[in-house]
Tab-separated table of C-alpha atoms in Angstrom:
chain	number	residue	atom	x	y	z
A	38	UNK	CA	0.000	0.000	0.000
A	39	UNK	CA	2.708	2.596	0.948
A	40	UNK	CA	4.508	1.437	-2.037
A	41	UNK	CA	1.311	1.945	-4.606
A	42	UNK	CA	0.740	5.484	-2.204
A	43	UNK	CA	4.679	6.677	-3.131
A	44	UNK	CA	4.518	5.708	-6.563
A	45	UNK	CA	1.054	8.058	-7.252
A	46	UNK	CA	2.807	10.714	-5.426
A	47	UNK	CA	5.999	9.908	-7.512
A	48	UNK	CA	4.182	10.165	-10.888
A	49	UNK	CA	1.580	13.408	-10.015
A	50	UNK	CA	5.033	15.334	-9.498
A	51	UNK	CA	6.604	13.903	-12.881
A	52	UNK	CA	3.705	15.238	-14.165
A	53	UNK	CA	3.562	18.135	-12.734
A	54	UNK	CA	6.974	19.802	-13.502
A	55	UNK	CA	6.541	18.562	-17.422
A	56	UNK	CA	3.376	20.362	-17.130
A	57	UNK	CA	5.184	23.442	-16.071
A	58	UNK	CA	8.081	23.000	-18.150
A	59	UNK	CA	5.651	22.724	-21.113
A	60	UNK	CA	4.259	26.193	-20.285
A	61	UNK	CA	7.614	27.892	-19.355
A	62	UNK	CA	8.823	26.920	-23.431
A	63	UNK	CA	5.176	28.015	-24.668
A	64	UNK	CA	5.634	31.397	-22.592
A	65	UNK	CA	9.068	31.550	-24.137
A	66	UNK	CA	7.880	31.288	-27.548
A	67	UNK	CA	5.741	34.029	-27.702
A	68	UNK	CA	8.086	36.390	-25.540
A	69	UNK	CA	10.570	35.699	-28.512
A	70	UNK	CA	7.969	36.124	-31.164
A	71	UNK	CA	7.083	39.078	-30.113
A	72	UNK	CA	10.738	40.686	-29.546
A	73	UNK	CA	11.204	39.293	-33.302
A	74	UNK	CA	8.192	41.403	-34.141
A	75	UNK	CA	9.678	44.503	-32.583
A	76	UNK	CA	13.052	44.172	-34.443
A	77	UNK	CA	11.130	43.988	-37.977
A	78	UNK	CA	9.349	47.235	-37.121
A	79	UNK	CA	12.460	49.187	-35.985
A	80	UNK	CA	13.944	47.898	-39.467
A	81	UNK	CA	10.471	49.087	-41.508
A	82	UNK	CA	11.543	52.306	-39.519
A	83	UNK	CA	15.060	52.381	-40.906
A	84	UNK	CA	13.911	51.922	-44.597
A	85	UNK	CA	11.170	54.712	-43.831
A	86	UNK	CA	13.981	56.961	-43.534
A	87	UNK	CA	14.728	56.862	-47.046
A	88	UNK	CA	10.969	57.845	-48.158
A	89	UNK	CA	11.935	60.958	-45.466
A	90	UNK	CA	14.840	62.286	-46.931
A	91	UNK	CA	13.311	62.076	-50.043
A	92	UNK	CA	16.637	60.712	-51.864
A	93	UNK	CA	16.116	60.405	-55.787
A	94	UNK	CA	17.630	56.551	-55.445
A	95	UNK	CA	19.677	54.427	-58.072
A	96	UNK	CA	17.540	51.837	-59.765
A	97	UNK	CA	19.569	49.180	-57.886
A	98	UNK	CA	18.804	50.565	-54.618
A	99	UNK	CA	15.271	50.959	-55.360
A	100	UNK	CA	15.650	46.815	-56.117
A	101	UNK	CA	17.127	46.144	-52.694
A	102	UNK	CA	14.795	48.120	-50.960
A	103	UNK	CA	11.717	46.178	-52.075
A	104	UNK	CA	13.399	43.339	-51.620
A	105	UNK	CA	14.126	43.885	-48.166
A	106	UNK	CA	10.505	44.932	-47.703
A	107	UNK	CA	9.180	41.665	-49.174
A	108	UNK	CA	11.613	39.592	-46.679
A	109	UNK	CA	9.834	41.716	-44.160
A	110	UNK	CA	6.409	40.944	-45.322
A	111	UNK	CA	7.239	36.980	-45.452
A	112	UNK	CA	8.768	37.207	-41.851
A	113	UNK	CA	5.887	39.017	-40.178
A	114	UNK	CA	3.318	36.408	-42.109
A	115	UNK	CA	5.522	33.378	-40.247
A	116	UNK	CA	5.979	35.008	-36.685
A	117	UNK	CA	1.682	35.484	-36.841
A	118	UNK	CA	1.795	31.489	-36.763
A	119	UNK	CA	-0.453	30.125	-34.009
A	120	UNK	CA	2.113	27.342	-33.842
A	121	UNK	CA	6.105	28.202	-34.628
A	122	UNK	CA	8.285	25.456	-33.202
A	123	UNK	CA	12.155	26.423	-32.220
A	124	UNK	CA	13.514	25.565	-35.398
A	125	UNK	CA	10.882	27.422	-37.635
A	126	UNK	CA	11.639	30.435	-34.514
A	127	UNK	CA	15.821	29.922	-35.232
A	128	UNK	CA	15.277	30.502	-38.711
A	129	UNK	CA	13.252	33.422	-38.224
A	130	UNK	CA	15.330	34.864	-35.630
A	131	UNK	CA	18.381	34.276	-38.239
A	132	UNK	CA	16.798	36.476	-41.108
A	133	UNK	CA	15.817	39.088	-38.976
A	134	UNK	CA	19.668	39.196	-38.181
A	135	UNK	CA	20.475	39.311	-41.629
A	136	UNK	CA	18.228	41.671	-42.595
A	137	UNK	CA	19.276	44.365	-39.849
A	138	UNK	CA	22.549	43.867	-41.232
A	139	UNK	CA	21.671	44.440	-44.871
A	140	UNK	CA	19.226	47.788	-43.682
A	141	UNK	CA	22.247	48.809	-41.778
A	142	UNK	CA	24.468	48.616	-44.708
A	143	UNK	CA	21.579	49.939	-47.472
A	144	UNK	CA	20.975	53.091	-45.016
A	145	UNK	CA	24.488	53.551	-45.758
A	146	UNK	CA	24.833	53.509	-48.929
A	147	UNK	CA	21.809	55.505	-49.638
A	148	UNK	CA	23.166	58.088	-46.873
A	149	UNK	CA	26.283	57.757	-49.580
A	150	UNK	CA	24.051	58.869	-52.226
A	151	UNK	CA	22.735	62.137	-50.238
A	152	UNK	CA	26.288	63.322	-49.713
A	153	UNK	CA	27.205	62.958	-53.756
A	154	UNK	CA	23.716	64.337	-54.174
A	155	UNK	CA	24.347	67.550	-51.865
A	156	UNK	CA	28.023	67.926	-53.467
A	157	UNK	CA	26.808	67.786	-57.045
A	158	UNK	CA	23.923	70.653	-56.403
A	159	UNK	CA	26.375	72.779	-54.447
A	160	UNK	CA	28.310	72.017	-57.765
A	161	UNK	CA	25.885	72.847	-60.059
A	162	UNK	CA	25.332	75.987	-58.189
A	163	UNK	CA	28.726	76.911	-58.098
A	164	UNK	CA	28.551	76.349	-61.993
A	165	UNK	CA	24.929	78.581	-62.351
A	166	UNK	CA	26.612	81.136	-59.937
A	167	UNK	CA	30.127	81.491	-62.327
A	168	UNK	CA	28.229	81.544	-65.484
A	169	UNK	CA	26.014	84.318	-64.052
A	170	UNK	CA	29.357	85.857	-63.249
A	171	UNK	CA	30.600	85.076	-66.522
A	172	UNK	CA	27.724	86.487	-68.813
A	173	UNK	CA	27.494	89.714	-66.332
A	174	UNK	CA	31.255	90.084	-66.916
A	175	UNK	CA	30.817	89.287	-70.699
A	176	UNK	CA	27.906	92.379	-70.435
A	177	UNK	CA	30.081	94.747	-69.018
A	178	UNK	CA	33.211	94.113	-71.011
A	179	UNK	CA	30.545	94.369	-74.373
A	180	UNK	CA	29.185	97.699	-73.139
A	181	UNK	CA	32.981	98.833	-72.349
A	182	UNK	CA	33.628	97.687	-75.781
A	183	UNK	CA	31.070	99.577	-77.516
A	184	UNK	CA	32.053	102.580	-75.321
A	185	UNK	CA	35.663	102.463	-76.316
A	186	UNK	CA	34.469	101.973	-80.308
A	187	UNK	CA	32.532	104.742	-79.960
A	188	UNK	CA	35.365	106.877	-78.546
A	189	UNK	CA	37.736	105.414	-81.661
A	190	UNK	CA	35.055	106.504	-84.062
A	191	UNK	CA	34.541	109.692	-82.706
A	192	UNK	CA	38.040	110.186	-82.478
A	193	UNK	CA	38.881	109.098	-86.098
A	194	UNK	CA	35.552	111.564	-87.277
A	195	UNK	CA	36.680	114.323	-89.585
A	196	UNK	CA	35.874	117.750	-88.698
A	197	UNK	CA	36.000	120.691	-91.352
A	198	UNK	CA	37.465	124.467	-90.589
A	199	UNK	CA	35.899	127.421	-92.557
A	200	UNK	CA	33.538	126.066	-93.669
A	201	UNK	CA	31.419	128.823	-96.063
A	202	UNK	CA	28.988	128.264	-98.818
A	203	UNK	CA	28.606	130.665	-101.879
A	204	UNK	CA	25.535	130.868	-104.254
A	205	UNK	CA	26.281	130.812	-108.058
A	206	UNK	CA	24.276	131.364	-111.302
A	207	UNK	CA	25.136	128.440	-113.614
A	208	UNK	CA	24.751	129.267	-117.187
A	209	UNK	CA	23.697	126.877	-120.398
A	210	UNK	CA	27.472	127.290	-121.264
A	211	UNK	CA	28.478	125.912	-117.827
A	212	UNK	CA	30.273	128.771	-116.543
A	213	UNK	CA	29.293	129.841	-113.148
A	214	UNK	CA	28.817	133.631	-111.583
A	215	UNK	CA	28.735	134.127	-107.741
A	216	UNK	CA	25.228	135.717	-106.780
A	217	UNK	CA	23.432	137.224	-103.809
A	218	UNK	CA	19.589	136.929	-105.272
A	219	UNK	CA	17.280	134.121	-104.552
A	220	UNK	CA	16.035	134.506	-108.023
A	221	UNK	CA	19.102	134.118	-109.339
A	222	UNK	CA	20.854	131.209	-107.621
A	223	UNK	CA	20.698	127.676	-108.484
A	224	UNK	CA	24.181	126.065	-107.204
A	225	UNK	CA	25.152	126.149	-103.497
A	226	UNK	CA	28.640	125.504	-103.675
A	227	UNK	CA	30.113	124.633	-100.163
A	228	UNK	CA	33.988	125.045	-99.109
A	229	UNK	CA	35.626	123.386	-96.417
A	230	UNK	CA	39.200	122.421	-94.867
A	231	UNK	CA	39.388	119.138	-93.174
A	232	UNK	CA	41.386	119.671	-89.655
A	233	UNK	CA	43.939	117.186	-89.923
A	234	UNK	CA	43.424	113.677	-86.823
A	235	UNK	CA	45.814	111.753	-87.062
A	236	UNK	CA	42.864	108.818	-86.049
A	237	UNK	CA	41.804	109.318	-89.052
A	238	UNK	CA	42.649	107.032	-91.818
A	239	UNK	CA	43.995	108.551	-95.289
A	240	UNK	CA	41.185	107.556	-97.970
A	241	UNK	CA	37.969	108.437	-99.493
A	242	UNK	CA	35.489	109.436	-96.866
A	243	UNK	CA	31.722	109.808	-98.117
A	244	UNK	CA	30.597	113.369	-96.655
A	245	UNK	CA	27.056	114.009	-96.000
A	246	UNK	CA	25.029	117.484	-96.684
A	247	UNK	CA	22.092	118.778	-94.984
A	248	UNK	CA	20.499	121.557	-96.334
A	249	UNK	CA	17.227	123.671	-94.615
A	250	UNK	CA	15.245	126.401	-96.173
A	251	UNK	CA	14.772	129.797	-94.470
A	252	UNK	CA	11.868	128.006	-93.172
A	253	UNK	CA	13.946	124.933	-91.798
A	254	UNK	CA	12.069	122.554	-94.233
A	255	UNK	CA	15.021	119.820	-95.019
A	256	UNK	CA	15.367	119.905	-98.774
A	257	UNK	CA	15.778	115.949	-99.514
A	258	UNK	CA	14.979	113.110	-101.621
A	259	UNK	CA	13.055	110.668	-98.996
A	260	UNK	CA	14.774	108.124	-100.081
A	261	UNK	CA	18.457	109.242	-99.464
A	262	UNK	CA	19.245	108.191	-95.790
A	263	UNK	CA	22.216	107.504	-93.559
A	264	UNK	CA	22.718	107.103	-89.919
A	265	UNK	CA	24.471	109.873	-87.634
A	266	UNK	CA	24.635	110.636	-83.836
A	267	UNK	CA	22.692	106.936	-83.609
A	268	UNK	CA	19.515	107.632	-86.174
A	269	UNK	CA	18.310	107.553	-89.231
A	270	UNK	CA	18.416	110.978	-91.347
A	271	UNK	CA	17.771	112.035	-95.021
A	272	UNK	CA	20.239	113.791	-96.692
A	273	UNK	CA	20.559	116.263	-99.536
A	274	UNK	CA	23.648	115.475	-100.855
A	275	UNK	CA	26.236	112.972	-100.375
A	276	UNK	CA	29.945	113.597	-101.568
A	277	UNK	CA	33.491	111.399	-101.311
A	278	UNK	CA	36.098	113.295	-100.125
A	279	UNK	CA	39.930	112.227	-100.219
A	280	UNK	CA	41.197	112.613	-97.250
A	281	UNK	CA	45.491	112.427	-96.653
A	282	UNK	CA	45.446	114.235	-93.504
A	283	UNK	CA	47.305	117.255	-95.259
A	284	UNK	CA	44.690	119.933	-94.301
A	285	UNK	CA	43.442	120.410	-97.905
A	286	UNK	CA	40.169	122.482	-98.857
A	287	UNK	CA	37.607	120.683	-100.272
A	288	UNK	CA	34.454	122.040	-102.179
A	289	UNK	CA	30.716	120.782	-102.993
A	290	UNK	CA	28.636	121.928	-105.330
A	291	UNK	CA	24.352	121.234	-104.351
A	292	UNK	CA	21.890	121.977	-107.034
A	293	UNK	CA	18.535	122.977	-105.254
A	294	UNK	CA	15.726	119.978	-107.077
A	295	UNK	CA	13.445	123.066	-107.036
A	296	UNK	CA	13.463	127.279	-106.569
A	297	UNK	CA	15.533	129.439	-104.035
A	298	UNK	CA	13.895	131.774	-101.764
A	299	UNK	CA	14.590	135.266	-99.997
A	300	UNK	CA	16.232	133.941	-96.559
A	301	UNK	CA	18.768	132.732	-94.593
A	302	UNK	CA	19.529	128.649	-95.813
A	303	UNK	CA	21.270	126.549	-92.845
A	304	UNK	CA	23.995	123.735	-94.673
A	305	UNK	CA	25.553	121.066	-92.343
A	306	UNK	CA	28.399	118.481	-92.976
A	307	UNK	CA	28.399	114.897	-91.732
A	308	UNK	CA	31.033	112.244	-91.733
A	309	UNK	CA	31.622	109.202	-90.243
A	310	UNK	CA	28.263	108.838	-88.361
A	311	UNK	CA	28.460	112.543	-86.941
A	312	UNK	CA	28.875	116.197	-87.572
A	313	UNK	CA	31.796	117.564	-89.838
A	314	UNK	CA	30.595	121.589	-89.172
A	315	UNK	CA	27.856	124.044	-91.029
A	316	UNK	CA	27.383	127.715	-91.965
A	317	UNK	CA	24.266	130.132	-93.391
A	318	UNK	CA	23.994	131.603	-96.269
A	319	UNK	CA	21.644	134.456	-96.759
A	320	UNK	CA	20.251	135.519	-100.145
A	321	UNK	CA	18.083	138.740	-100.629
């Protein structure tokens, strides 16, 4: 009887501690389950990082990154297993160890890519900020350049000395008498010496002349134009000239297109896009 008695006792306490052991590894289970659960997250939170610093990623990296994500989504489908046994647990836990490893090493790489990123813009705006540099330098040296041709050209213009214009009769025969009368003029002639400028080069210069009525109507063909003092303007006349910087007199001869009147008649000279000189003339 005592013998039967100690063996029940015996076997209740066998029982027992399996039993307990039984629940300790079930409790065990799900403590590690769930600590597995907690390192996938904080890894989803690594790769989230990327999406935040909004990092225009290589197509490779864009590969490994849903990769990684899928290896995420098969792990949390395994660890939501009513029943994982230590084995299936092992292999879970050894994924999860290799995939912290290859997030750690991604973030890395993709932290990589910022930097070369960042150094490239600054780069670029280095590049943006020398070329703006560049074309307002390339503006300014333009505008000095105009400003300096302008200085050559108005250094190189000719400018006449006495300059005095004469009214003539000119007869059938040709021959010419010098006149006073509106009535009888029909030649301007116009003298001029050119002040030698050694800017100037020796050649044929084309000489442009103005002429205005007493009333200061220009008398021109519409037609005739050339540029001075930057515009457009109609001439009456236009002349060559040679020019050896000796200080020689020139003369023009203008035939008024239509009748002379009673007045005072303004002539002015132009060369090389500006004003040679001018003089009156008054005829009674």
């Amino acid at each position: 009887m005592i013998l039967i008695i100690v063996a029940l006792v015996g076997t209740n306490i066998f029982l027992f501690l399996r039993s307990d052991s039984g629940r300790s590894s079930h409790v065990t289970i799900i403590n590690e389950k769930e600590r597995l659960r907690l390192e996938l997250a904080k890894i989803e939170i690594e790769l989230d990082k990327v999406t935040v610093l909004n990092v225009k990623l290589s197509e490779q990296l864009i590969n490994e990154q849903q990769k990684a994500r899928l290896k995420i989504a098969e792990l949390k489908l395994a660890l939501q297993k009513a029943r994982l046994n230590e084995k299936e647990l092992a292999e879970a836990r050894t994924e999860i160890t290799g995939l912290r490893v290859f997030v750690k090493e991604y973030n890395k790489r993709v932290e990589k890519r910022q930097r070369e990123i960042e150094y490239l813009r600054e780069e670029m705006d280095s590049l943006q900020a020398s070329a703006a540099e560049a074309k307002k330098r390339a503006a300014e040296l333009e505008n000095r350049n105009k400003e300096l041709n302008s200085r050559i050209r108005n250094s190189a213009a000719l400018k006449a000395s006495e300059v005095r214009a004469i009214a003539f009769r000119e007869r059938e025969n040709g021959r010419k008498t010098e006149v006073t009368r509106a009535s009888t003029t029909s030649i301007f002639r116009i003298e001029f010496t050119v002040v030698p400028n050694p800017f100037a080069e020796g050649r044929k210069h084309r000489v442009y002349l103005r002429v205005f009525d007493p009333a200061g109507n220009l008398i021109a063909d519409d037609n005739n134009m050339f540029e001075a003092n930057g515009q457009q303007m109609q001439y009456s006349l236009s002349s060559l000239i040679d020019y050896q910087n000796d200080g020689s007199a020139h003369l023009i001869d203008w035939k008024n297109p239509g009748s002379f009147i009673k007045g005072t008649y303004t002539l002015i000279l132009y060369s090389g896009n500006a004003s040679m000189g001018k003089t009156q003339i008054t005829l009674r």
